[in-house]
PDB file of C-alpha atoms in Angstrom:
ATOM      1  CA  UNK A 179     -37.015 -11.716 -55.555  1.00 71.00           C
ATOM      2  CA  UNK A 180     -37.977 -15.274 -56.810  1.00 86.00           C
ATOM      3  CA  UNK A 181     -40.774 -16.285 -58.664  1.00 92.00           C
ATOM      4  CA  UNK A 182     -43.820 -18.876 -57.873  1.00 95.00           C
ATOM      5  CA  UNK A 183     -46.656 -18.989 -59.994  1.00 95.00           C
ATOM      6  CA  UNK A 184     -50.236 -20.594 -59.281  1.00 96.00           C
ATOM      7  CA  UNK A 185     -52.776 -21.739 -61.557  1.00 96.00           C
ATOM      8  CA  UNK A 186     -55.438 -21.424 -61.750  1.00 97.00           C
ATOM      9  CA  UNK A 187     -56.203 -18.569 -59.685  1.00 96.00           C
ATOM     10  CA  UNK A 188     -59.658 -19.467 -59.602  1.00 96.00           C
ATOM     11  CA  UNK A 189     -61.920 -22.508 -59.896  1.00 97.00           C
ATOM     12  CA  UNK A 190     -65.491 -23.196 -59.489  1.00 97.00           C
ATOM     13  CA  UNK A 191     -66.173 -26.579 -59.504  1.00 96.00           C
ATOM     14  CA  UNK A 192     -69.372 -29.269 -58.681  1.00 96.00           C
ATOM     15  CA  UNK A 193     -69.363 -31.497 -55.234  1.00 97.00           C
ATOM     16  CA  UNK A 194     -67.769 -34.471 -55.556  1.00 96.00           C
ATOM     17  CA  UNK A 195     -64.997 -33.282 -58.757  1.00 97.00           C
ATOM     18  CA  UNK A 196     -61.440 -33.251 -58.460  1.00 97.00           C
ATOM     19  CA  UNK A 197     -59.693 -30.298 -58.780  1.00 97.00           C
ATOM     20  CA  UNK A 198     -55.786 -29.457 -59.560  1.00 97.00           C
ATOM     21  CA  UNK A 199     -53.695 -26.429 -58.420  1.00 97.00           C
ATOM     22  CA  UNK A 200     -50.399 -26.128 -59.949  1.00 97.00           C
ATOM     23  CA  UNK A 201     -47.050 -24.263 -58.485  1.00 96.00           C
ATOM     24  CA  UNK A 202     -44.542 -23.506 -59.960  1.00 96.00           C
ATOM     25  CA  UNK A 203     -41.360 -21.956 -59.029  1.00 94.00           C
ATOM     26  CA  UNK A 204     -40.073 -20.059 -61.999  1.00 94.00           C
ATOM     27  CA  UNK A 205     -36.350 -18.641 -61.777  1.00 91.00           C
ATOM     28  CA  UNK A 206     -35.191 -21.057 -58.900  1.00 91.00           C
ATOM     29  CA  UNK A 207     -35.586 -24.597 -58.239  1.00 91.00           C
ATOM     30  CA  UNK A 208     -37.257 -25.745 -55.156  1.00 89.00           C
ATOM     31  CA  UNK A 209     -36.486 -29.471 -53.698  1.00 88.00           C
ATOM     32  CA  UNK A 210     -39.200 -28.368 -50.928  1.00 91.00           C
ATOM     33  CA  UNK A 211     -42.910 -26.665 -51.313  1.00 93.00           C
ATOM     34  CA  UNK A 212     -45.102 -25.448 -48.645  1.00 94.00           C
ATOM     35  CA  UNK A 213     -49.182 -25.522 -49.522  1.00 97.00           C
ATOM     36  CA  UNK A 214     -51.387 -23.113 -47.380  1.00 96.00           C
ATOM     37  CA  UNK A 215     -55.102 -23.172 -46.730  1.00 97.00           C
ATOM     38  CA  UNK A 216     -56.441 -19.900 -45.776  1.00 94.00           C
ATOM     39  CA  UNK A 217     -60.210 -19.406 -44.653  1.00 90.00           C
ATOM     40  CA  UNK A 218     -61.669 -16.260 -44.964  1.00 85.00           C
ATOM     41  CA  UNK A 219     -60.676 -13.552 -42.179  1.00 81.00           C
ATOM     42  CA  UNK A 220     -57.828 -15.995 -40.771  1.00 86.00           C
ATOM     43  CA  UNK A 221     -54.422 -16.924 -41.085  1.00 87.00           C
ATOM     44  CA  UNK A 222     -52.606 -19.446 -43.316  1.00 93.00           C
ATOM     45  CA  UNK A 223     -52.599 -22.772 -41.967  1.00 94.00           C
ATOM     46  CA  UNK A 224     -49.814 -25.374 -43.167  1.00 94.00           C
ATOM     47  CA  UNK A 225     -51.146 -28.245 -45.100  1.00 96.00           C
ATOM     48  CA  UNK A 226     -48.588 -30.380 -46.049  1.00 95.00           C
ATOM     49  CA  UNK A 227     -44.423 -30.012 -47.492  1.00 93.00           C
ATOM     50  CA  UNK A 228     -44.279 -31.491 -50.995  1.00 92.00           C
ATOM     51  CA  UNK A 229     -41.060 -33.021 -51.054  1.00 89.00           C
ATOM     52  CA  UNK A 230     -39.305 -33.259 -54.743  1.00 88.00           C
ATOM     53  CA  UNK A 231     -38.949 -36.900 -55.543  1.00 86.00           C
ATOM     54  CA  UNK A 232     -40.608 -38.468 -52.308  1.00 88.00           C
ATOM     55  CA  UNK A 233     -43.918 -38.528 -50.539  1.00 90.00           C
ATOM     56  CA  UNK A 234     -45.388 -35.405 -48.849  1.00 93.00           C
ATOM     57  CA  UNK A 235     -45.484 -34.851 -45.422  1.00 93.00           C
ATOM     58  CA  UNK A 236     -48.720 -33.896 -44.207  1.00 95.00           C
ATOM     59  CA  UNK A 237     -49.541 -32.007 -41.258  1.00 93.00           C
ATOM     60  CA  UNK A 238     -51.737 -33.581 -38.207  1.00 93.00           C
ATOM     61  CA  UNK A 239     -55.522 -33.267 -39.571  1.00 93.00           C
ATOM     62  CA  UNK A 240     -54.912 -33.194 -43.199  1.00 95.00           C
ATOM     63  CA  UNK A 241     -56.227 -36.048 -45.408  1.00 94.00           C
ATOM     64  CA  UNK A 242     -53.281 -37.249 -47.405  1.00 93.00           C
ATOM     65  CA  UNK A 243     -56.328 -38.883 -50.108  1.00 95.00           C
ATOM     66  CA  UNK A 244     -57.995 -36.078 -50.081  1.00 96.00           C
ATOM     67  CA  UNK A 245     -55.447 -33.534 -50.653  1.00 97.00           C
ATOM     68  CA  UNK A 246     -53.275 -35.464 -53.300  1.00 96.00           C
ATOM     69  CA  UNK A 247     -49.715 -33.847 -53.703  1.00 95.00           C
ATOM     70  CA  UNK A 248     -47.578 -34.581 -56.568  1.00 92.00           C
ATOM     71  CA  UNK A 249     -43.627 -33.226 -56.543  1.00 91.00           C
ATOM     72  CA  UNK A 250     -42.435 -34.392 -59.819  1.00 84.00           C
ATOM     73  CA  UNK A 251     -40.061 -32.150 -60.802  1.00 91.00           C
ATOM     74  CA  UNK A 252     -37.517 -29.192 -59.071  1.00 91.00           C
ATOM     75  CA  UNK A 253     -39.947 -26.731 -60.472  1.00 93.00           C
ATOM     76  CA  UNK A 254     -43.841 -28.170 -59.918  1.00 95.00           C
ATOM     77  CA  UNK A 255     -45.848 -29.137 -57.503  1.00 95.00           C
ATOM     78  CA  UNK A 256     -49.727 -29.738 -57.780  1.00 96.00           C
ATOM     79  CA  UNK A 257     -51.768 -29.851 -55.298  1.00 97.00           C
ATOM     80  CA  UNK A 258     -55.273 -32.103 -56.524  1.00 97.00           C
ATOM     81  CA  UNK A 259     -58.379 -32.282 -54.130  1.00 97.00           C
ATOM     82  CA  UNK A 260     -59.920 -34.858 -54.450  1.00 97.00           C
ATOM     83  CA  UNK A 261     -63.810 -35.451 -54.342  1.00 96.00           C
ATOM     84  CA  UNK A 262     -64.247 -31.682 -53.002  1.00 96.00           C
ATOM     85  CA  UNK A 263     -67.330 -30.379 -50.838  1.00 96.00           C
ATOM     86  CA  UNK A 264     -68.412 -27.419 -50.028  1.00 96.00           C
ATOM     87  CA  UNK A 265     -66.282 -27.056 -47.020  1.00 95.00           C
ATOM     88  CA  UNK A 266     -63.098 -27.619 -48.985  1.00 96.00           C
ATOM     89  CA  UNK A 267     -63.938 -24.126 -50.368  1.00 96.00           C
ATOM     90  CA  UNK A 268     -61.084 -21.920 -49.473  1.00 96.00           C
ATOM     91  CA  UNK A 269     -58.036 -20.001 -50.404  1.00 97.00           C
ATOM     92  CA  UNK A 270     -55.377 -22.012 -51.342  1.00 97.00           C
ATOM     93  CA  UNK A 271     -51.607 -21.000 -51.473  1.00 97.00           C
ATOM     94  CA  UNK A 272     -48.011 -22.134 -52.128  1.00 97.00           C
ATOM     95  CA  UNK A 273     -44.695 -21.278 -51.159  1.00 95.00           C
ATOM     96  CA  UNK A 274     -41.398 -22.075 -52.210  1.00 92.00           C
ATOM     97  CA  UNK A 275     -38.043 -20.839 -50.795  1.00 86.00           C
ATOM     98  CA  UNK A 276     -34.568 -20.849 -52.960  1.00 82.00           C
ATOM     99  CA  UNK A 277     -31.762 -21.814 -52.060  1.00 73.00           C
ATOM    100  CA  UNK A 278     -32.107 -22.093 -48.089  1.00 64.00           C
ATOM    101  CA  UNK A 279     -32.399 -18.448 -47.584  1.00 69.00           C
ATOM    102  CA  UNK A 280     -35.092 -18.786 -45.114  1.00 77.00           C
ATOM    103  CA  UNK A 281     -37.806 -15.807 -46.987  1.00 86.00           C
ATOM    104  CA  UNK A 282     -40.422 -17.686 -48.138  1.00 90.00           C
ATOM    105  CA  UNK A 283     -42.114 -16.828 -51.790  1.00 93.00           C
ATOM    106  CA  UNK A 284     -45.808 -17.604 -52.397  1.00 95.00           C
ATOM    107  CA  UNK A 285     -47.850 -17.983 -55.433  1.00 95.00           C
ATOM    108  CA  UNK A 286     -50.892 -16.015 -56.162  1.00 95.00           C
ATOM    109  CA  UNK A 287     -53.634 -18.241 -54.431  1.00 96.00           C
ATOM    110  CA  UNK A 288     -55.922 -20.069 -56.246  1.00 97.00           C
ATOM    111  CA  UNK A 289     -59.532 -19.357 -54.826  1.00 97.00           C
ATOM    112  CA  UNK A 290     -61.631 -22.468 -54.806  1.00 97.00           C
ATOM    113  CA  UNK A 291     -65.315 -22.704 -54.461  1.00 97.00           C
ATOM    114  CA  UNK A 292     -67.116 -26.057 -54.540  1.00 97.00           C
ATOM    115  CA  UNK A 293     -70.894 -25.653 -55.535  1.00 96.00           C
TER     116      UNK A 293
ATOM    117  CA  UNK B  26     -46.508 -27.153 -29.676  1.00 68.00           C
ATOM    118  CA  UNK B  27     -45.132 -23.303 -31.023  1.00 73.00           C
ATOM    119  CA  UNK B  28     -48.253 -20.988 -30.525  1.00 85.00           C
ATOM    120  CA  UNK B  29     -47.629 -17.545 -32.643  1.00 91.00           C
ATOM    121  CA  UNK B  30     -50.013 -15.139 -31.328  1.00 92.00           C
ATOM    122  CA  UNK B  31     -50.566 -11.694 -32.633  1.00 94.00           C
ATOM    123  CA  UNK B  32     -53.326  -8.850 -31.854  1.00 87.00           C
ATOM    124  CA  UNK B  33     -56.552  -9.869 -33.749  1.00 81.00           C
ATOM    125  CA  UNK B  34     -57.583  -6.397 -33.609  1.00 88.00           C
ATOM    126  CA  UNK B  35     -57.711  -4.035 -36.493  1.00 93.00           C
ATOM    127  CA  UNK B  36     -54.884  -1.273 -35.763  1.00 95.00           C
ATOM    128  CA  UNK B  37     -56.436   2.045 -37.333  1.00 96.00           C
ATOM    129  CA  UNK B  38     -54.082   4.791 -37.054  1.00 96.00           C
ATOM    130  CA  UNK B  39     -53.487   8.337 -38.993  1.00 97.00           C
ATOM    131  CA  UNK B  40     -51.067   8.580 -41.830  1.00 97.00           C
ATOM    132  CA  UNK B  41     -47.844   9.661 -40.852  1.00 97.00           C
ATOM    133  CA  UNK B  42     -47.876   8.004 -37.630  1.00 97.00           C
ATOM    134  CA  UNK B  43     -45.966   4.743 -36.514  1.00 97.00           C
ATOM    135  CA  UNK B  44     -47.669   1.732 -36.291  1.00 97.00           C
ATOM    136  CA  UNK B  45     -46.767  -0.914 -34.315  1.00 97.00           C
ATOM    137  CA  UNK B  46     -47.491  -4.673 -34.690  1.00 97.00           C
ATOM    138  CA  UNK B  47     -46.683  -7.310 -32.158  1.00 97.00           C
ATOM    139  CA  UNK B  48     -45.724 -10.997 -32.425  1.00 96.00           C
ATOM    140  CA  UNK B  49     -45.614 -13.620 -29.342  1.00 95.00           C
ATOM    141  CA  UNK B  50     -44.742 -17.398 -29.217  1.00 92.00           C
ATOM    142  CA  UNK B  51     -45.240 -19.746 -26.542  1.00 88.00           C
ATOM    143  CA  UNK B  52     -42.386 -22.013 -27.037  1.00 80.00           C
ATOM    144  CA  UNK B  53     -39.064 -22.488 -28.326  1.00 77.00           C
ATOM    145  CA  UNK B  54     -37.519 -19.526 -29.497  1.00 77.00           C
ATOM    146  CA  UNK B  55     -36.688 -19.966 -33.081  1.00 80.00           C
ATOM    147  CA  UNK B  56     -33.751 -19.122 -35.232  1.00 81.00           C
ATOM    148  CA  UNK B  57     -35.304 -16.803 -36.828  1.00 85.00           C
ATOM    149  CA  UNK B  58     -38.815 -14.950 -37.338  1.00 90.00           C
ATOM    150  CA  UNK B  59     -40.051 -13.366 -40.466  1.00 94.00           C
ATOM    151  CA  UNK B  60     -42.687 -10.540 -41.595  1.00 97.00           C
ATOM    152  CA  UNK B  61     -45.252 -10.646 -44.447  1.00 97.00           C
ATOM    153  CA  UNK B  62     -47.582  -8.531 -46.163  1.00 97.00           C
ATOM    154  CA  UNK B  63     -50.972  -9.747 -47.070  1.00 96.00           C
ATOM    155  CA  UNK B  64     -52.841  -7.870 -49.127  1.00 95.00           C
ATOM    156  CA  UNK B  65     -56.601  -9.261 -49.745  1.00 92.00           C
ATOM    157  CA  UNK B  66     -57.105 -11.983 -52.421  1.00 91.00           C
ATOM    158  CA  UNK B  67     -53.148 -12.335 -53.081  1.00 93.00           C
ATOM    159  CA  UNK B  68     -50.372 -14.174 -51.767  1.00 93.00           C
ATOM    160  CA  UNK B  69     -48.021 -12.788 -48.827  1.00 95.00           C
ATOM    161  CA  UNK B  70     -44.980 -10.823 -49.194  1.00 95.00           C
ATOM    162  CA  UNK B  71     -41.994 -11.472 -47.848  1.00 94.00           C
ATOM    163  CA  UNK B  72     -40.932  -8.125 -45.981  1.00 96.00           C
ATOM    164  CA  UNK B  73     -38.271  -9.012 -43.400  1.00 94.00           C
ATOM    165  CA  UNK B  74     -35.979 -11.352 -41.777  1.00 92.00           C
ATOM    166  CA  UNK B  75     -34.299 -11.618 -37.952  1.00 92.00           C
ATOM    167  CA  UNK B  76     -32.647 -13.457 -36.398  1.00 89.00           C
ATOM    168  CA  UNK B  77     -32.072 -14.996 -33.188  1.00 87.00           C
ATOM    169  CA  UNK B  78     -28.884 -13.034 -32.465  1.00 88.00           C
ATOM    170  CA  UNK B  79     -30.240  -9.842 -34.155  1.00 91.00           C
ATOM    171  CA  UNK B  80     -31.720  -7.278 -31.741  1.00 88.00           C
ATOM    172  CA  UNK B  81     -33.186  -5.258 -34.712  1.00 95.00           C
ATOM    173  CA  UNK B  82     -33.186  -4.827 -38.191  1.00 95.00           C
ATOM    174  CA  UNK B  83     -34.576  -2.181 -40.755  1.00 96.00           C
ATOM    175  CA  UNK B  84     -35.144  -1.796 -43.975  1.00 95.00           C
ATOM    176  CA  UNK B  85     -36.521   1.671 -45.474  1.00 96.00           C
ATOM    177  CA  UNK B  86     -39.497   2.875 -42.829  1.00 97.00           C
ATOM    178  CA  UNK B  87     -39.923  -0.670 -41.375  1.00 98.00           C
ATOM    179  CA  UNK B  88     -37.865  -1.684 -38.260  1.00 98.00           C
ATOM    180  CA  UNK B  89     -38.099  -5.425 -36.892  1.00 97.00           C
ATOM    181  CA  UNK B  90     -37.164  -5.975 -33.551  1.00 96.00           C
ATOM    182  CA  UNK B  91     -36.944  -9.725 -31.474  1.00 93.00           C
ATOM    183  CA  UNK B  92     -36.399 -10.268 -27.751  1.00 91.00           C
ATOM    184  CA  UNK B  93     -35.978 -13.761 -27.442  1.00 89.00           C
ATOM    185  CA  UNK B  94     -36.439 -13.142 -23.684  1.00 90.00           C
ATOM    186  CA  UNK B  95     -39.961 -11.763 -24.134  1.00 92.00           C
ATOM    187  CA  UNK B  96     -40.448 -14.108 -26.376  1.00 92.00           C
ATOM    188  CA  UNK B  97     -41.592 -11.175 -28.837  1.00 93.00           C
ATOM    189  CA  UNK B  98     -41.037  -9.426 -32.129  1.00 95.00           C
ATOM    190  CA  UNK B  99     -42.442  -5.722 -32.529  1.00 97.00           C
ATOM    191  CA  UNK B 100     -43.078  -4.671 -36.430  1.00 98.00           C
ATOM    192  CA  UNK B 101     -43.317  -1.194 -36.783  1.00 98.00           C
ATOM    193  CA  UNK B 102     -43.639   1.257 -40.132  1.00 98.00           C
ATOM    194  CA  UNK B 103     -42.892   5.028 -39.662  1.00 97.00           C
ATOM    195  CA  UNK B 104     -44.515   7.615 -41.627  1.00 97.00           C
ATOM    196  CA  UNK B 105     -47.010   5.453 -42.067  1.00 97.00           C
ATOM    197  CA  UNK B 106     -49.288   5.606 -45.415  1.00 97.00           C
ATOM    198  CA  UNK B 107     -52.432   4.851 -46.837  1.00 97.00           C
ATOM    199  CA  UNK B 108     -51.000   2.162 -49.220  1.00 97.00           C
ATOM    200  CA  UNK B 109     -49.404   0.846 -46.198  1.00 98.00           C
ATOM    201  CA  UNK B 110     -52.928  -0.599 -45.313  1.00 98.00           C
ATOM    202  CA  UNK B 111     -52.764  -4.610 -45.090  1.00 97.00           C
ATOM    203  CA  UNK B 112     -52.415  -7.754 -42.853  1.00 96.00           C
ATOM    204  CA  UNK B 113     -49.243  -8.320 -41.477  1.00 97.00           C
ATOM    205  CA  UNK B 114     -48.095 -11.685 -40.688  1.00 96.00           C
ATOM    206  CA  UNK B 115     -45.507 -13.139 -38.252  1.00 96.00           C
ATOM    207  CA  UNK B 116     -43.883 -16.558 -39.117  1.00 94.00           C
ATOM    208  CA  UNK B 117     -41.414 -18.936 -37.337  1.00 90.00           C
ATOM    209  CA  UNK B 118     -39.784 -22.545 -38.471  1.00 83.00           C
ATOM    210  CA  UNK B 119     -40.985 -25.027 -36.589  1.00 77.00           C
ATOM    211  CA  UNK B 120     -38.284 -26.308 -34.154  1.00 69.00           C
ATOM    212  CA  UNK B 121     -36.883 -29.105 -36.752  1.00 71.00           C
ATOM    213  CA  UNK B 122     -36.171 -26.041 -39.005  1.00 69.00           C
ATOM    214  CA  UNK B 123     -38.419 -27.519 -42.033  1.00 78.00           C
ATOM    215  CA  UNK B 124     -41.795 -25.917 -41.728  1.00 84.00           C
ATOM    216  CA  UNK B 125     -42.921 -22.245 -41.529  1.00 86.00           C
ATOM    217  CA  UNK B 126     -45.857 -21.205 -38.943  1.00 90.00           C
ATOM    218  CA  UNK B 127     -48.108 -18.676 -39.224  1.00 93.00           C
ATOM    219  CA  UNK B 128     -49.651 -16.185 -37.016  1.00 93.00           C
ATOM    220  CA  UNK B 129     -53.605 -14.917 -37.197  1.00 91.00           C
ATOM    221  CA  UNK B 130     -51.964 -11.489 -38.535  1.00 94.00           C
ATOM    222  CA  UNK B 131     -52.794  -7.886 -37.835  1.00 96.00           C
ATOM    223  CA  UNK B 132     -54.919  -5.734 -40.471  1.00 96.00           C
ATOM    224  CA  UNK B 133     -53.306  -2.340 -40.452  1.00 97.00           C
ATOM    225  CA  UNK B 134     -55.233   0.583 -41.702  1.00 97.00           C
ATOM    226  CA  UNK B 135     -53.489   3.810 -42.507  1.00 98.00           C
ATOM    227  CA  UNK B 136     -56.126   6.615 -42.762  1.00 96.00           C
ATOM    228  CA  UNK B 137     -55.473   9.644 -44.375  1.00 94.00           C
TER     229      UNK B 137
END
């Protein structure tokens, strides 16, 4: 199956620092990437579609300054929160899915805690 | 808006045995529904696809089936094992085809 990779997996960072999660989508390209929050115990909940080339589209709730996403290329997407707090600790994930087939391929999760 | 609900309940059952996982939604039916495997600490897995016009698939010991009637997918795994042990997640595109869903997922555990 296709590839995505995450980095970094984990990150500990201070209140009010920025943090960036990269994506990337190793043996396919991928015009369109899904990022995932998960909190602990429940299910993934959609954050935003980063779109190669144009803005992202976020979903209803989800601070489009806070949660900075950057599409530049067919293979990378970051994902940079911005000014984090402790409650923007959580399980972060991304998804990519070649070629129109539909099965979606996620990264490793990059576990952020914000002291 | 699509609602994706599935049992929030551990399922604990013996090795060997089938399990079964269910998957409802509220609202459109979608063109297709998928199954993942969550393991804790990683990604999911993509295990299997059906769709709309499929009444089941299978693939090794996991059979997928989808009543668009019900408005319901069952998951099950036969023979269950130990390493089977894991949340299972449903997902559905949203009705614009663009976005993929999630439900709360079902953690399985196999005993032996």
């Amino acid at each position: 199956g296709a590839v995505v990779s995450q980095h970094p997996s984990r990150v500990i960072c201070k209140s009010g620092t920025s943090v960036k999660i990269e994506c990337r989508s190793l043996d396919f390209q991928a015009t369109t990437m899904f990022w995932y929050r998960q909190f602990p115990k429940q299910s993934l909940m959609l954050m935003a579609t980063s779109n190669e080339g144009s803005k992202a589209t976020y979903e209803q709730g989800v601070e489009k300054d806070k949660f900075l996403i950057n599409h530049a290329s067919l293979t990378l997407s970051t994902l940079t929160v911005t000014s984090a707090h402790p409650e923007d600790s959580s399980f972060y994930i991304c998804s990519a899915t070649p070629g129109g087939t539909g099965e979606l391929f996620f990264g490793e999760g990059s576990r952020l805690t914000v002291l | 808006s699509q609602k994706i609900e599935q049992n929030s309940e551990a399922l604990n059952i013996q090795e060997g045995k089938t399990a079964t996982l269910t998957c409802n939604y509220t609202n459109y039916s979608p063109a297709y529904l998928q199954w993942y495997r969550q393991d804790p600490g990683r990604g999911p897995v993509f295990l299997l696809l059906i769709r709309e016009n499929e009444k089941e698939k299978r693939k090794e010991r996991l059979k997928v089936t989808f009543d668009t009637t019900l408005k319901q997918s069952l998951f099950h795994i036969t023979a269950s094992q130990p390493a089977d042990s894991a949340t299972y997640l449903c997902a559905l595109e949203n009705d614009n085809f663009n976005k993929f869903y999630f439900g709360s997922g079902t953690k399985l555990n196999v005993k032996p």
